[in-house]
Amino acid sequence: MNTNPDLSPDDLLARMLKKQLWLVITRAVAPPDEVRKQLKRHLDYQIRIEKEGIMYGAGPAAAPGETKPAFGLIIIRAKDEAEARRIADADPMHSSGVRSYELYVWSLNEGRINVTLDFSDQTFRFE
């Protein structure tokens, strides 16, 4: 369905968010028991950068039908590549050498977030 029939592709692109974020794709390079030793420090770090507003989102990614994650994805806010690398390097999984990462700049253009907040019982749902 074309909801903007009078707009050219350039017009549509000009209206988009263009929010620059950074993708950290992280993979284990050490045995699972060595990775596990860093898990608490890693989670503490992830929660800290979440609370500081640096992390946009994070979690494991697996192939369809698989339960074992193929890699981890961390989406962060940073002003430039150097800052993004400092943030990724500071993750205990990376600083300890049990995981390596690739860094990509990402332009968030389209999407939708739905949040339902019920005041009566102070519950919320994130979709």
PDB file of C-alpha atoms in Angstrom:
ATOM      1  CA  MET A   1       0.000   0.000   0.000  1.00  0.00           C
ATOM      2  CA  ASN A   2       1.448   3.354  -1.048  1.00  0.00           C
ATOM      3  CA  THR A   3       0.489   5.861   1.643  1.00  0.00           C
ATOM      4  CA  ASN A   4       2.522   8.659   0.047  1.00  0.00           C
ATOM      5  CA  PRO A   5       1.669   8.513  -3.683  1.00  0.00           C
ATOM      6  CA  ASP A   6       2.757  12.089  -4.402  1.00  0.00           C
ATOM      7  CA  LEU A   7       6.186  11.809  -2.793  1.00  0.00           C
ATOM      8  CA  SER A   8       9.319  10.769  -4.644  1.00  0.00           C
ATOM      9  CA  PRO A   9      11.813   8.378  -3.078  1.00  0.00           C
ATOM     10  CA  ASP A  10      14.055  11.381  -2.323  1.00  0.00           C
ATOM     11  CA  ASP A  11      11.150  13.130  -0.568  1.00  0.00           C
ATOM     12  CA  LEU A  12      10.449  10.023   1.496  1.00  0.00           C
ATOM     13  CA  LEU A  13      14.113   9.594   2.426  1.00  0.00           C
ATOM     14  CA  ALA A  14      14.373  13.253   3.451  1.00  0.00           C
ATOM     15  CA  ARG A  15      11.598  12.761   6.025  1.00  0.00           C
ATOM     16  CA  MET A  16      13.129   9.699   7.668  1.00  0.00           C
ATOM     17  CA  LEU A  17      14.697   9.655  11.124  1.00  0.00           C
ATOM     18  CA  LYS A  18      18.333   9.092  10.089  1.00  0.00           C
ATOM     19  CA  LYS A  19      19.328   8.328  13.685  1.00  0.00           C
ATOM     20  CA  GLN A  20      22.972   7.249  13.701  1.00  0.00           C
ATOM     21  CA  LEU A  21      23.648   4.291  15.959  1.00  0.00           C
ATOM     22  CA  TRP A  22      26.477   1.777  16.153  1.00  0.00           C
ATOM     23  CA  LEU A  23      26.156  -2.010  15.839  1.00  0.00           C
ATOM     24  CA  VAL A  24      28.598  -4.144  17.787  1.00  0.00           C
ATOM     25  CA  ILE A  25      28.459  -7.723  16.511  1.00  0.00           C
ATOM     26  CA  THR A  26      30.261  -9.869  19.052  1.00  0.00           C
ATOM     27  CA  ARG A  27      31.374 -13.499  18.805  1.00  0.00           C
ATOM     28  CA  ALA A  28      33.038 -15.877  21.242  1.00  0.00           C
ATOM     29  CA  VAL A  29      36.681 -16.654  20.496  1.00  0.00           C
ATOM     30  CA  ALA A  30      37.376 -18.598  23.700  1.00  0.00           C
ATOM     31  CA  PRO A  31      35.900 -21.813  25.109  1.00  0.00           C
ATOM     32  CA  PRO A  32      32.417 -21.459  26.674  1.00  0.00           C
ATOM     33  CA  ASP A  33      33.716 -21.867  30.246  1.00  0.00           C
ATOM     34  CA  GLU A  34      36.118 -18.931  29.738  1.00  0.00           C
ATOM     35  CA  VAL A  35      33.321 -16.792  28.275  1.00  0.00           C
ATOM     36  CA  ARG A  36      31.052 -17.695  31.194  1.00  0.00           C
ATOM     37  CA  LYS A  37      33.649 -16.432  33.695  1.00  0.00           C
ATOM     38  CA  GLN A  38      33.175 -12.929  32.252  1.00  0.00           C
ATOM     39  CA  LEU A  39      29.357 -13.030  32.168  1.00  0.00           C
ATOM     40  CA  LYS A  40      28.666 -11.223  35.467  1.00  0.00           C
ATOM     41  CA  ARG A  41      31.104  -8.408  34.668  1.00  0.00           C
ATOM     42  CA  HIS A  42      29.677  -8.180  31.128  1.00  0.00           C
ATOM     43  CA  LEU A  43      26.079  -7.986  32.362  1.00  0.00           C
ATOM     44  CA  ASP A  44      27.002  -5.368  34.972  1.00  0.00           C
ATOM     45  CA  TYR A  45      28.652  -3.321  32.210  1.00  0.00           C
ATOM     46  CA  GLN A  46      25.679  -3.717  29.871  1.00  0.00           C
ATOM     47  CA  ILE A  47      23.251  -2.626  32.588  1.00  0.00           C
ATOM     48  CA  ARG A  48      25.447   0.368  33.443  1.00  0.00           C
ATOM     49  CA  ILE A  49      25.625   1.632  29.849  1.00  0.00           C
ATOM     50  CA  GLU A  50      21.888   1.006  29.513  1.00  0.00           C
ATOM     51  CA  LYS A  51      21.201   3.187  32.581  1.00  0.00           C
ATOM     52  CA  GLU A  52      23.589   5.860  31.242  1.00  0.00           C
ATOM     53  CA  GLY A  53      21.604   6.017  27.980  1.00  0.00           C
ATOM     54  CA  ILE A  54      24.462   4.664  25.873  1.00  0.00           C
ATOM     55  CA  MET A  55      22.907   1.315  25.001  1.00  0.00           C
ATOM     56  CA  TYR A  56      19.948   1.297  22.638  1.00  0.00           C
ATOM     57  CA  GLY A  57      19.471  -2.463  22.871  1.00  0.00           C
ATOM     58  CA  ALA A  58      21.357  -5.746  23.081  1.00  0.00           C
ATOM     59  CA  GLY A  59      20.912  -9.485  23.017  1.00  0.00           C
ATOM     60  CA  PRO A  60      21.866 -12.779  21.406  1.00  0.00           C
ATOM     61  CA  ALA A  61      20.989 -13.635  17.791  1.00  0.00           C
ATOM     62  CA  ALA A  62      20.443 -17.175  16.523  1.00  0.00           C
ATOM     63  CA  ALA A  63      19.635 -18.675  13.150  1.00  0.00           C
ATOM     64  CA  PRO A  64      15.971 -19.659  12.679  1.00  0.00           C
ATOM     65  CA  GLY A  65      15.281 -22.953  14.423  1.00  0.00           C
ATOM     66  CA  GLU A  66      18.528 -22.801  16.398  1.00  0.00           C
ATOM     67  CA  THR A  67      18.794 -22.265  20.143  1.00  0.00           C
ATOM     68  CA  LYS A  68      22.530 -21.564  20.343  1.00  0.00           C
ATOM     69  CA  PRO A  69      23.267 -17.917  19.543  1.00  0.00           C
ATOM     70  CA  ALA A  70      25.418 -17.310  16.471  1.00  0.00           C
ATOM     71  CA  PHE A  71      26.510 -13.905  17.776  1.00  0.00           C
ATOM     72  CA  GLY A  72      25.565 -11.107  20.127  1.00  0.00           C
ATOM     73  CA  LEU A  73      24.296  -7.737  18.941  1.00  0.00           C
ATOM     74  CA  ILE A  74      24.797  -4.563  20.947  1.00  0.00           C
ATOM     75  CA  ILE A  75      23.360  -1.305  19.605  1.00  0.00           C
ATOM     76  CA  ILE A  76      24.935   1.797  21.100  1.00  0.00           C
ATOM     77  CA  ARG A  77      24.729   5.559  20.857  1.00  0.00           C
ATOM     78  CA  ALA A  78      28.089   7.238  20.180  1.00  0.00           C
ATOM     79  CA  LYS A  79      29.134  10.479  18.506  1.00  0.00           C
ATOM     80  CA  ASP A  80      31.738   8.819  16.286  1.00  0.00           C
ATOM     81  CA  GLU A  81      33.663   5.621  15.576  1.00  0.00           C
ATOM     82  CA  ALA A  82      36.338   6.339  18.183  1.00  0.00           C
ATOM     83  CA  GLU A  83      33.752   6.678  20.943  1.00  0.00           C
ATOM     84  CA  ALA A  84      31.903   3.567  19.744  1.00  0.00           C
ATOM     85  CA  ARG A  85      35.160   1.587  19.858  1.00  0.00           C
ATOM     86  CA  ARG A  86      35.956   2.838  23.367  1.00  0.00           C
ATOM     87  CA  ILE A  87      32.516   1.662  24.523  1.00  0.00           C
ATOM     88  CA  ALA A  88      32.878  -1.744  22.836  1.00  0.00           C
ATOM     89  CA  ASP A  89      36.474  -2.185  24.036  1.00  0.00           C
ATOM     90  CA  ALA A  90      35.404  -1.504  27.641  1.00  0.00           C
ATOM     91  CA  ASP A  91      32.993  -4.462  27.634  1.00  0.00           C
ATOM     92  CA  PRO A  92      34.658  -7.113  29.833  1.00  0.00           C
ATOM     93  CA  MET A  93      33.930  -9.760  27.191  1.00  0.00           C
ATOM     94  CA  HIS A  94      36.121  -7.815  24.763  1.00  0.00           C
ATOM     95  CA  SER A  95      38.724  -6.425  27.171  1.00  0.00           C
ATOM     96  CA  SER A  96      39.356  -9.947  28.526  1.00  0.00           C
ATOM     97  CA  GLY A  97      39.740 -11.338  25.000  1.00  0.00           C
ATOM     98  CA  VAL A  98      37.039 -14.022  25.248  1.00  0.00           C
ATOM     99  CA  ARG A  99      34.929 -12.348  22.558  1.00  0.00           C
ATOM    100  CA  SER A 100      35.852 -10.282  19.512  1.00  0.00           C
ATOM    101  CA  TYR A 101      33.638  -7.775  17.749  1.00  0.00           C
ATOM    102  CA  GLU A 102      32.923  -6.057  14.464  1.00  0.00           C
ATOM    103  CA  LEU A 103      31.670  -2.469  14.453  1.00  0.00           C
ATOM    104  CA  TYR A 104      29.201  -0.968  11.973  1.00  0.00           C
ATOM    105  CA  VAL A 105      27.541   2.423  11.749  1.00  0.00           C
ATOM    106  CA  TRP A 106      23.759   2.097  11.307  1.00  0.00           C
ATOM    107  CA  SER A 107      21.229   4.664  10.185  1.00  0.00           C
ATOM    108  CA  LEU A 108      17.860   3.975  11.803  1.00  0.00           C
ATOM    109  CA  ASN A 109      15.346   5.281   9.261  1.00  0.00           C
ATOM    110  CA  GLU A 110      12.091   3.378   9.657  1.00  0.00           C
ATOM    111  CA  GLY A 111      10.413   1.479  12.444  1.00  0.00           C
ATOM    112  CA  ARG A 112       7.910   1.632  15.237  1.00  0.00           C
ATOM    113  CA  ILE A 113       7.939   1.011  18.969  1.00  0.00           C
ATOM    114  CA  ASN A 114       4.725   0.331  20.853  1.00  0.00           C
ATOM    115  CA  VAL A 115       4.579   0.825  24.601  1.00  0.00           C
ATOM    116  CA  THR A 116       1.372   0.316  26.568  1.00  0.00           C
ATOM    117  CA  LEU A 117       1.279   1.792  30.072  1.00  0.00           C
ATOM    118  CA  ASP A 118      -1.664   1.046  32.377  1.00  0.00           C
ATOM    119  CA  PHE A 119      -1.850   3.544  35.212  1.00  0.00           C
ATOM    120  CA  SER A 120      -4.404   1.553  37.241  1.00  0.00           C
ATOM    121  CA  ASP A 121      -1.973  -1.218  38.130  1.00  0.00           C
ATOM    122  CA  GLN A 122       1.293   0.379  36.999  1.00  0.00           C
ATOM    123  CA  THR A 123       1.984  -2.316  34.420  1.00  0.00           C
ATOM    124  CA  PHE A 124       3.456  -1.876  30.994  1.00  0.00           C
ATOM    125  CA  ARG A 125       3.912  -3.887  27.838  1.00  0.00           C
ATOM    126  CA  PHE A 126       6.642  -3.315  25.289  1.00  0.00           C
ATOM    127  CA  GLU A 127       6.051  -4.646  21.776  1.00  0.00           C
TER     128      GLU A 127
END
